[in-house]
């Protein structure tokens, strides 16, 4: 096991080198750089040349790549051109806001999906199953900006229960507790929308895998030996039905930190998704590349994690 | 089963329709994204001279409009007695007068820092920190006297040594901000930039309150360029300064200390900037104690007005948005011409665009009024010279308005030798008249422009094909000169000096060249008398108007919606609200 993990970790290194080459190549093939993106109408050619020299944009791509990778190995991702701050500082400023929304939505969607999936499988083709299916497809197929604006209209403007956007009430000077409550209050709508969007596919996933398990012989055996239905479903069936879901947990890892661009824009949530999008528009390569590498690492680690967890949970799988 | 599925589908469709119907009201709040992509540029640092704003007629599309029903003010807003919340796109946290880049960071900088001069509403300057300014006979020596007794918010006195320090920072080789001080030609500045000397010889600190600056070359903008350098405490910003290394400066971006109206209290990236009044401000303590810049987006800013979460914000101008603001009743709004213009660029390296008659024909043959009407309704106007109607350099004397006139356009093309071929497309020397238009994606201007242009030019006998590209890709093609036509917008500076149409000018993407125009612009830049400058620029604009280097399309409006309980918020096309924020107050 230990050997397996070490081997997998070592395998990550060439993959990362490949990824870094590809994303760097794409970024240098894309037309325009930060200076053209700023598009300052009063900038002279000399000034533009000076800035390009300071940012190293005047050097050939291979040299730029080597400098970038060299600095990255030393733990220096460079400075964001837009924020004029180290990339790591900028990420630290925004990533956690995205993380909190994502983690709560993850928890809620998993809880809801588990129950909805189990019961729709148990009562397949019942009215409950149909209503759940309908609702799920509805939530999944509506675009997030639409649900978002709709919820803002109902809950924030018409009913006044929740704020329109932002992460905290401006000018509020309460105790830490009050501020936490305030943030939770602001977080409600974004978390709700994100949960609505992600619950759908999860429920379908759980339902299918539950349906498969529930028909197996050992479930019939469990019932036959007189176990309570609840024990049969939640102890015997669910455990096995959840096995494939472990793989999903690993994939969730990057999305926890990746931010949700559209949602952040609608709820004015200060997450990293918008900053990332802007870095692409503004050709802020240090941030764009740095963040892409960060997400790639999380994806690779997430993959490894799900493999390891799967091996631990399912004795039929042997990791070598 | 099949039947069931279709039933299910039908129910879902109905549910969606119902939901969509509920969402219908929301469309009014979907603001026009406008040409934001092409206008990312922050308002450039102001440089201007005395002016009289042109008289405004009874125009529905510009002016200050009072709220119709202030009593409709939301309780949330009324409850804030000493706090002003300004909505805006998130500042980037670069609250440093040398490094700011977006207009929003600039709003913070303007509230926290001061310079010798500050901007007036009409684009001219008056003294702020300066007691007086003397200019030598040959315009090469500028003596600034600083007001007595001004202190920074950390209690230290403001002296002209800080000014000298600021000049060193701007002249440093490692300085990567947007200011271009080298173009001001301060004596010894280039040597300092190259690292040959450790002092800038042209800057002489005479005593704590007097500084003399010598330049090698002066023009109409020199005095204002020198007077708008911000004062920062050297003891704080210069503590770790070594010639050629400004690396330490980035740690200070989010911890500014200045002498200005407000002090930064806290900054939460992407959320808000909290400012607190500086009680010792030398022009008098600001009347509003707390000011918060809160992040908003186009999608929800109107909703935030309604719920009282913000007091003022810039709302993109469209008929729907103006209507929504009016309907709320408690909002004043200030609408003024945006300081810039939209145009269609032509590549002058392309032989077919080198003929003046062809360019004139392209302008006569394009129904610009219709295009502008579709995009902005009444809130934009067709322009014929590349200058804002608010500028002192603006003129309409002897300017041809190029009203839509198909016959004239056809006649001009005939005269230029382009005659209709068998398929109705005009030809000259065996070449068909085809234009390739590089269009930006997701731009409402493009969406309105292309269909009309295609139709109009087809009637003229010209084939227009449009290709959709990312904005940066078009800018890249522009730099390489590989384009025929594209749409973009320019932001204007308060001063009319510009390199957009000058032969080999830095911003001359068109490859346009006209020695007469160059001469007129040079005359305008080197004259020190305003009337002389006006005449020179009027001449320059008349030349452009006749020569049609590009197709000028429109000047649109900008709008600030302001809660009616706020008084004294001073905003013009040239001046942002933060400059004189200390005068504003909240009506109790």
mmCIF file with all atom_site columns, N, CA and C in Angstrom, chain B residues 137-188:
data_model
loop_
_atom_site.group_PDB
_atom_site.id
_atom_site.type_symbol
_atom_site.label_atom_id
_atom_site.label_alt_id
_atom_site.label_comp_id
_atom_site.label_asym_id
_atom_site.label_entity_id
_atom_site.label_seq_id
_atom_site.pdbx_PDB_ins_code
_atom_site.Cartn_x
_atom_site.Cartn_y
_atom_site.Cartn_z
_atom_site.occupancy
_atom_site.B_iso_or_equiv
_atom_site.pdbx_formal_charge
_atom_site.auth_seq_id
_atom_site.auth_comp_id
_atom_site.auth_asym_id
_atom_site.auth_atom_id
_atom_site.pdbx_PDB_model_num
ATOM 1   N N  . UNK B 1 137 ? 9.665  82.185 -17.689 1.00 0.00 ? 137 UNK B N  1
ATOM 2   C CA . UNK B 1 137 ? 9.326  82.759 -18.985 1.00 0.00 ? 137 UNK B CA 1
ATOM 3   C C  . UNK B 1 137 ? 9.426  81.737 -20.119 1.00 0.00 ? 137 UNK B C  1
ATOM 4   N N  . UNK B 1 138 ? 10.481 80.929 -20.094 1.00 0.00 ? 138 UNK B N  1
ATOM 5   C CA . UNK B 1 138 ? 10.695 79.946 -21.162 1.00 0.00 ? 138 UNK B CA 1
ATOM 6   C C  . UNK B 1 138 ? 9.936  78.646 -20.927 1.00 0.00 ? 138 UNK B C  1
ATOM 7   N N  . UNK B 1 139 ? 9.089  78.607 -19.887 1.00 0.00 ? 139 UNK B N  1
ATOM 8   C CA . UNK B 1 139 ? 8.253  77.436 -19.548 1.00 0.00 ? 139 UNK B CA 1
ATOM 9   C C  . UNK B 1 139 ? 9.070  76.213 -19.149 1.00 0.00 ? 139 UNK B C  1
ATOM 10  N N  . UNK B 1 140 ? 10.354 76.411 -18.830 1.00 0.00 ? 140 UNK B N  1
ATOM 11  C CA . UNK B 1 140 ? 11.166 75.238 -18.507 1.00 0.00 ? 140 UNK B CA 1
ATOM 12  C C  . UNK B 1 140 ? 11.345 75.042 -17.003 1.00 0.00 ? 140 UNK B C  1
ATOM 13  N N  . UNK B 1 141 ? 11.022 76.089 -16.190 1.00 0.00 ? 141 UNK B N  1
ATOM 14  C CA . UNK B 1 141 ? 11.192 75.951 -14.745 1.00 0.00 ? 141 UNK B CA 1
ATOM 15  C C  . UNK B 1 141 ? 9.857  76.144 -14.041 1.00 0.00 ? 141 UNK B C  1
ATOM 16  N N  . UNK B 1 142 ? 9.528  75.214 -13.167 1.00 0.00 ? 142 UNK B N  1
ATOM 17  C CA . UNK B 1 142 ? 8.247  75.255 -12.441 1.00 0.00 ? 142 UNK B CA 1
ATOM 18  C C  . UNK B 1 142 ? 8.529  75.258 -10.952 1.00 0.00 ? 142 UNK B C  1
ATOM 19  N N  . UNK B 1 143 ? 8.084  76.319 -10.259 1.00 0.00 ? 143 UNK B N  1
ATOM 20  C CA . UNK B 1 143 ? 8.312  76.388 -8.825  1.00 0.00 ? 143 UNK B CA 1
ATOM 21  C C  . UNK B 1 143 ? 6.991  76.193 -8.090  1.00 0.00 ? 143 UNK B C  1
ATOM 22  N N  . UNK B 1 144 ? 6.896  75.093 -7.368  1.00 0.00 ? 144 UNK B N  1
ATOM 23  C CA . UNK B 1 144 ? 5.681  74.797 -6.606  1.00 0.00 ? 144 UNK B CA 1
ATOM 24  C C  . UNK B 1 144 ? 5.907  75.156 -5.150  1.00 0.00 ? 144 UNK B C  1
ATOM 25  N N  . UNK B 1 145 ? 4.928  75.890 -4.569  1.00 0.00 ? 145 UNK B N  1
ATOM 26  C CA . UNK B 1 145 ? 4.971  76.153 -3.132  1.00 0.00 ? 145 UNK B CA 1
ATOM 27  C C  . UNK B 1 145 ? 3.881  75.321 -2.462  1.00 0.00 ? 145 UNK B C  1
ATOM 28  N N  . UNK B 1 146 ? 4.274  74.617 -1.392  1.00 0.00 ? 146 UNK B N  1
ATOM 29  C CA . UNK B 1 146 ? 3.364  73.713 -0.704  1.00 0.00 ? 146 UNK B CA 1
ATOM 30  C C  . UNK B 1 146 ? 2.647  74.450 0.423   1.00 0.00 ? 146 UNK B C  1
ATOM 31  N N  . UNK B 1 147 ? 1.392  74.103 0.687   1.00 0.00 ? 147 UNK B N  1
ATOM 32  C CA . UNK B 1 147 ? 0.659  74.717 1.800   1.00 0.00 ? 147 UNK B CA 1
ATOM 33  C C  . UNK B 1 147 ? 1.325  74.343 3.121   1.00 0.00 ? 147 UNK B C  1
ATOM 34  N N  . UNK B 1 148 ? 1.209  75.256 4.122   1.00 0.00 ? 148 UNK B N  1
ATOM 35  C CA . UNK B 1 148 ? 1.816  75.021 5.424   1.00 0.00 ? 148 UNK B CA 1
ATOM 36  C C  . UNK B 1 148 ? 0.900  74.140 6.280   1.00 0.00 ? 148 UNK B C  1
ATOM 37  N N  . UNK B 1 149 ? 1.528  73.377 7.147   1.00 0.00 ? 149 UNK B N  1
ATOM 38  C CA . UNK B 1 149 ? 0.775  72.709 8.216   1.00 0.00 ? 149 UNK B CA 1
ATOM 39  C C  . UNK B 1 149 ? -0.049 71.503 7.813   1.00 0.00 ? 149 UNK B C  1
ATOM 40  N N  . UNK B 1 150 ? 0.214  70.922 6.640   1.00 0.00 ? 150 UNK B N  1
ATOM 41  C CA . UNK B 1 150 ? -0.524 69.722 6.252   1.00 0.00 ? 150 UNK B CA 1
ATOM 42  C C  . UNK B 1 150 ? 0.206  68.502 6.815   1.00 0.00 ? 150 UNK B C  1
ATOM 43  N N  . UNK B 1 151 ? -0.553 67.551 7.336   1.00 0.00 ? 151 UNK B N  1
ATOM 44  C CA . UNK B 1 151 ? 0.089  66.336 7.861   1.00 0.00 ? 151 UNK B CA 1
ATOM 45  C C  . UNK B 1 151 ? -0.509 65.097 7.211   1.00 0.00 ? 151 UNK B C  1
ATOM 46  N N  . UNK B 1 152 ? 0.271  64.022 7.257   1.00 0.00 ? 152 UNK B N  1
ATOM 47  C CA . UNK B 1 152 ? -0.240 62.715 6.839   1.00 0.00 ? 152 UNK B CA 1
ATOM 48  C C  . UNK B 1 152 ? -1.092 62.140 7.958   1.00 0.00 ? 152 UNK B C  1
ATOM 49  N N  . UNK B 1 153 ? -1.827 61.082 7.639   1.00 0.00 ? 153 UNK B N  1
ATOM 50  C CA . UNK B 1 153 ? -2.710 60.527 8.658   1.00 0.00 ? 153 UNK B CA 1
ATOM 51  C C  . UNK B 1 153 ? -1.925 59.861 9.788   1.00 0.00 ? 153 UNK B C  1
ATOM 52  N N  . UNK B 1 154 ? -0.606 59.624 9.601   1.00 0.00 ? 154 UNK B N  1
ATOM 53  C CA . UNK B 1 154 ? 0.183  59.098 10.721  1.00 0.00 ? 154 UNK B CA 1
ATOM 54  C C  . UNK B 1 154 ? 0.825  60.222 11.532  1.00 0.00 ? 154 UNK B C  1
ATOM 55  N N  . UNK B 1 155 ? 0.439  61.461 11.257  1.00 0.00 ? 155 UNK B N  1
ATOM 56  C CA . UNK B 1 155 ? 0.877  62.594 12.064  1.00 0.00 ? 155 UNK B CA 1
ATOM 57  C C  . UNK B 1 155 ? 2.112  63.309 11.547  1.00 0.00 ? 155 UNK B C  1
ATOM 58  N N  . UNK B 1 156 ? 2.804  62.719 10.576  1.00 0.00 ? 156 UNK B N  1
ATOM 59  C CA . UNK B 1 156 ? 4.019  63.372 10.075  1.00 0.00 ? 156 UNK B CA 1
ATOM 60  C C  . UNK B 1 156 ? 3.681  64.520 9.130   1.00 0.00 ? 156 UNK B C  1
ATOM 61  N N  . UNK B 1 157 ? 4.521  65.561 9.132   1.00 0.00 ? 157 UNK B N  1
ATOM 62  C CA . UNK B 1 157 ? 4.228  66.703 8.252   1.00 0.00 ? 157 UNK B CA 1
ATOM 63  C C  . UNK B 1 157 ? 4.488  66.361 6.778   1.00 0.00 ? 157 UNK B C  1
ATOM 64  N N  . UNK B 1 158 ? 3.702  66.982 5.891   1.00 0.00 ? 158 UNK B N  1
ATOM 65  C CA . UNK B 1 158 ? 3.903  66.819 4.446   1.00 0.00 ? 158 UNK B CA 1
ATOM 66  C C  . UNK B 1 158 ? 4.953  67.832 4.005   1.00 0.00 ? 158 UNK B C  1
ATOM 67  N N  . UNK B 1 159 ? 6.018  67.374 3.354   1.00 0.00 ? 159 UNK B N  1
ATOM 68  C CA . UNK B 1 159 ? 7.026  68.305 2.834   1.00 0.00 ? 159 UNK B CA 1
ATOM 69  C C  . UNK B 1 159 ? 7.304  67.978 1.368   1.00 0.00 ? 159 UNK B C  1
ATOM 70  N N  . UNK B 1 160 ? 7.970  68.911 0.679   1.00 0.00 ? 160 UNK B N  1
ATOM 71  C CA . UNK B 1 160 ? 8.249  68.674 -0.739  1.00 0.00 ? 160 UNK B CA 1
ATOM 72  C C  . UNK B 1 160 ? 9.313  67.591 -0.925  1.00 0.00 ? 160 UNK B C  1
ATOM 73  N N  . UNK B 1 161 ? 9.993  67.193 0.158   1.00 0.00 ? 161 UNK B N  1
ATOM 74  C CA . UNK B 1 161 ? 10.928 66.060 0.042   1.00 0.00 ? 161 UNK B CA 1
ATOM 75  C C  . UNK B 1 161 ? 10.175 64.808 -0.379  1.00 0.00 ? 161 UNK B C  1
ATOM 76  N N  . UNK B 1 162 ? 8.929  64.717 0.100   1.00 0.00 ? 162 UNK B N  1
ATOM 77  C CA . UNK B 1 162 ? 8.112  63.569 -0.288  1.00 0.00 ? 162 UNK B CA 1
ATOM 78  C C  . UNK B 1 162 ? 7.810  63.607 -1.780  1.00 0.00 ? 162 UNK B C  1
ATOM 79  N N  . UNK B 1 163 ? 7.653  64.817 -2.286  1.00 0.00 ? 163 UNK B N  1
ATOM 80  C CA . UNK B 1 163 ? 7.424  64.976 -3.728  1.00 0.00 ? 163 UNK B CA 1
ATOM 81  C C  . UNK B 1 163 ? 8.653  64.499 -4.499  1.00 0.00 ? 163 UNK B C  1
ATOM 82  N N  . UNK B 1 164 ? 9.813  64.920 -4.023  1.00 0.00 ? 164 UNK B N  1
ATOM 83  C CA . UNK B 1 164 ? 11.052 64.518 -4.695  1.00 0.00 ? 164 UNK B CA 1
ATOM 84  C C  . UNK B 1 164 ? 11.186 63.002 -4.658  1.00 0.00 ? 164 UNK B C  1
ATOM 85  N N  . UNK B 1 165 ? 10.788 62.401 -3.534  1.00 0.00 ? 165 UNK B N  1
ATOM 86  C CA . UNK B 1 165 ? 10.853 60.942 -3.416  1.00 0.00 ? 165 UNK B CA 1
ATOM 87  C C  . UNK B 1 165 ? 9.905  60.275 -4.428  1.00 0.00 ? 165 UNK B C  1
ATOM 88  N N  . UNK B 1 166 ? 8.679  60.840 -4.530  1.00 0.00 ? 166 UNK B N  1
ATOM 89  C CA . UNK B 1 166 ? 7.704  60.272 -5.466  1.00 0.00 ? 166 UNK B CA 1
ATOM 90  C C  . UNK B 1 166 ? 8.256  60.306 -6.893  1.00 0.00 ? 166 UNK B C  1
ATOM 91  N N  . UNK B 1 167 ? 8.937  61.417 -7.225  1.00 0.00 ? 167 UNK B N  1
ATOM 92  C CA . UNK B 1 167 ? 9.510  61.528 -8.568  1.00 0.00 ? 167 UNK B CA 1
ATOM 93  C C  . UNK B 1 167 ? 10.575 60.462 -8.788  1.00 0.00 ? 167 UNK B C  1
ATOM 94  N N  . UNK B 1 168 ? 11.354 60.170 -7.740  1.00 0.00 ? 168 UNK B N  1
ATOM 95  C CA . UNK B 1 168 ? 12.384 59.121 -7.870  1.00 0.00 ? 168 UNK B CA 1
ATOM 96  C C  . UNK B 1 168 ? 11.733 57.771 -8.148  1.00 0.00 ? 168 UNK B C  1
ATOM 97  N N  . UNK B 1 169 ? 10.651 57.487 -7.423  1.00 0.00 ? 169 UNK B N  1
ATOM 98  C CA . UNK B 1 169 ? 9.973  56.198 -7.623  1.00 0.00 ? 169 UNK B CA 1
ATOM 99  C C  . UNK B 1 169 ? 9.503  56.088 -9.073  1.00 0.00 ? 169 UNK B C  1
ATOM 100 N N  . UNK B 1 170 ? 8.877  57.151 -9.569  1.00 0.00 ? 170 UNK B N  1
ATOM 101 C CA . UNK B 1 170 ? 8.336  57.102 -10.925 1.00 0.00 ? 170 UNK B CA 1
ATOM 102 C C  . UNK B 1 170 ? 9.447  56.981 -11.965 1.00 0.00 ? 170 UNK B C  1
ATOM 103 N N  . UNK B 1 171 ? 10.630 57.528 -11.648 1.00 0.00 ? 171 UNK B N  1
ATOM 104 C CA . UNK B 1 171 ? 11.743 57.471 -12.591 1.00 0.00 ? 171 UNK B CA 1
ATOM 105 C C  . UNK B 1 171 ? 12.565 56.203 -12.446 1.00 0.00 ? 171 UNK B C  1
ATOM 106 N N  . UNK B 1 172 ? 12.221 55.352 -11.465 1.00 0.00 ? 172 UNK B N  1
ATOM 107 C CA . UNK B 1 172 ? 13.054 54.182 -11.212 1.00 0.00 ? 172 UNK B CA 1
ATOM 108 C C  . UNK B 1 172 ? 12.902 53.166 -12.335 1.00 0.00 ? 172 UNK B C  1
ATOM 109 N N  . UNK B 1 173 ? 13.994 52.494 -12.651 1.00 0.00 ? 173 UNK B N  1
ATOM 110 C CA . UNK B 1 173 ? 13.948 51.517 -13.740 1.00 0.00 ? 173 UNK B CA 1
ATOM 111 C C  . UNK B 1 173 ? 13.018 50.349 -13.424 1.00 0.00 ? 173 UNK B C  1
ATOM 112 N N  . UNK B 1 174 ? 12.888 50.007 -12.146 1.00 0.00 ? 174 UNK B N  1
ATOM 113 C CA . UNK B 1 174 ? 12.057 48.854 -11.798 1.00 0.00 ? 174 UNK B CA 1
ATOM 114 C C  . UNK B 1 174 ? 10.596 49.239 -11.590 1.00 0.00 ? 174 UNK B C  1
ATOM 115 N N  . UNK B 1 175 ? 10.238 50.497 -11.821 1.00 0.00 ? 175 UNK B N  1
ATOM 116 C CA . UNK B 1 175 ? 8.855  50.938 -11.645 1.00 0.00 ? 175 UNK B CA 1
ATOM 117 C C  . UNK B 1 175 ? 7.984  50.351 -12.761 1.00 0.00 ? 175 UNK B C  1
ATOM 118 N N  . UNK B 1 176 ? 6.978  49.577 -12.403 1.00 0.00 ? 176 UNK B N  1
ATOM 119 C CA . UNK B 1 176 ? 6.153  48.950 -13.447 1.00 0.00 ? 176 UNK B CA 1
ATOM 120 C C  . UNK B 1 176 ? 4.697  49.418 -13.419 1.00 0.00 ? 176 UNK B C  1
ATOM 121 N N  . UNK B 1 177 ? 4.459  50.610 -12.893 1.00 0.00 ? 177 UNK B N  1
ATOM 122 C CA . UNK B 1 177 ? 3.103  51.175 -12.941 1.00 0.00 ? 177 UNK B CA 1
ATOM 123 C C  . UNK B 1 177 ? 2.833  51.787 -14.307 1.00 0.00 ? 177 UNK B C  1
ATOM 124 N N  . UNK B 1 178 ? 1.675  52.409 -14.449 1.00 0.00 ? 178 UNK B N  1
ATOM 125 C CA . UNK B 1 178 ? 1.269  52.910 -15.759 1.00 0.00 ? 178 UNK B CA 1
ATOM 126 C C  . UNK B 1 178 ? 1.720  54.350 -16.035 1.00 0.00 ? 178 UNK B C  1
ATOM 127 N N  . UNK B 1 179 ? 2.106  55.086 -15.002 1.00 0.00 ? 179 UNK B N  1
ATOM 128 C CA . UNK B 1 179 ? 2.526  56.479 -15.228 1.00 0.00 ? 179 UNK B CA 1
ATOM 129 C C  . UNK B 1 179 ? 3.770  56.523 -16.096 1.00 0.00 ? 179 UNK B C  1
ATOM 130 N N  . UNK B 1 180 ? 3.804  57.487 -16.979 1.00 0.00 ? 180 UNK B N  1
ATOM 131 C CA . UNK B 1 180 ? 4.941  57.569 -17.888 1.00 0.00 ? 180 UNK B CA 1
ATOM 132 C C  . UNK B 1 180 ? 5.623  58.904 -17.691 1.00 0.00 ? 180 UNK B C  1
ATOM 133 N N  . UNK B 1 181 ? 6.390  59.008 -16.586 1.00 0.00 ? 181 UNK B N  1
ATOM 134 C CA . UNK B 1 181 ? 6.971  60.289 -16.214 1.00 0.00 ? 181 UNK B CA 1
ATOM 135 C C  . UNK B 1 181 ? 8.087  60.689 -17.172 1.00 0.00 ? 181 UNK B C  1
ATOM 136 N N  . UNK B 1 182 ? 8.708  59.701 -17.827 1.00 0.00 ? 182 UNK B N  1
ATOM 137 C CA . UNK B 1 182 ? 9.826  60.046 -18.713 1.00 0.00 ? 182 UNK B CA 1
ATOM 138 C C  . UNK B 1 182 ? 9.372  60.947 -19.855 1.00 0.00 ? 182 UNK B C  1
ATOM 139 N N  . UNK B 1 183 ? 8.089  60.852 -20.219 1.00 0.00 ? 183 UNK B N  1
ATOM 140 C CA . UNK B 1 183 ? 7.592  61.681 -21.313 1.00 0.00 ? 183 UNK B CA 1
ATOM 141 C C  . UNK B 1 183 ? 7.449  63.146 -20.895 1.00 0.00 ? 183 UNK B C  1
ATOM 142 N N  . UNK B 1 184 ? 7.596  63.430 -19.574 1.00 0.00 ? 184 UNK B N  1
ATOM 143 C CA . UNK B 1 184 ? 7.519  64.820 -19.113 1.00 0.00 ? 184 UNK B CA 1
ATOM 144 C C  . UNK B 1 184 ? 8.881  65.511 -19.270 1.00 0.00 ? 184 UNK B C  1
ATOM 145 N N  . UNK B 1 185 ? 9.922  64.724 -19.507 1.00 0.00 ? 185 UNK B N  1
ATOM 146 C CA . UNK B 1 185 ? 11.260 65.262 -19.753 1.00 0.00 ? 185 UNK B CA 1
ATOM 147 C C  . UNK B 1 185 ? 11.827 66.087 -18.606 1.00 0.00 ? 185 UNK B C  1
ATOM 148 N N  . UNK B 1 186 ? 11.722 65.575 -17.377 1.00 0.00 ? 186 UNK B N  1
ATOM 149 C CA . UNK B 1 186 ? 12.362 66.266 -16.257 1.00 0.00 ? 186 UNK B CA 1
ATOM 150 C C  . UNK B 1 186 ? 13.874 66.149 -16.453 1.00 0.00 ? 186 UNK B C  1
ATOM 151 N N  . UNK B 1 187 ? 14.573 67.263 -16.210 1.00 0.00 ? 187 UNK B N  1
ATOM 152 C CA . UNK B 1 187 ? 16.012 67.269 -16.431 1.00 0.00 ? 187 UNK B CA 1
ATOM 153 C C  . UNK B 1 187 ? 16.676 66.245 -15.499 1.00 0.00 ? 187 UNK B C  1
ATOM 154 N N  . UNK B 1 188 ? 17.509 65.403 -16.058 1.00 0.00 ? 188 UNK B N  1
ATOM 155 C CA . UNK B 1 188 ? 18.201 64.390 -15.243 1.00 0.00 ? 188 UNK B CA 1
ATOM 156 C C  . UNK B 1 188 ? 17.360 63.152 -15.005 1.00 0.00 ? 188 UNK B C  1
#
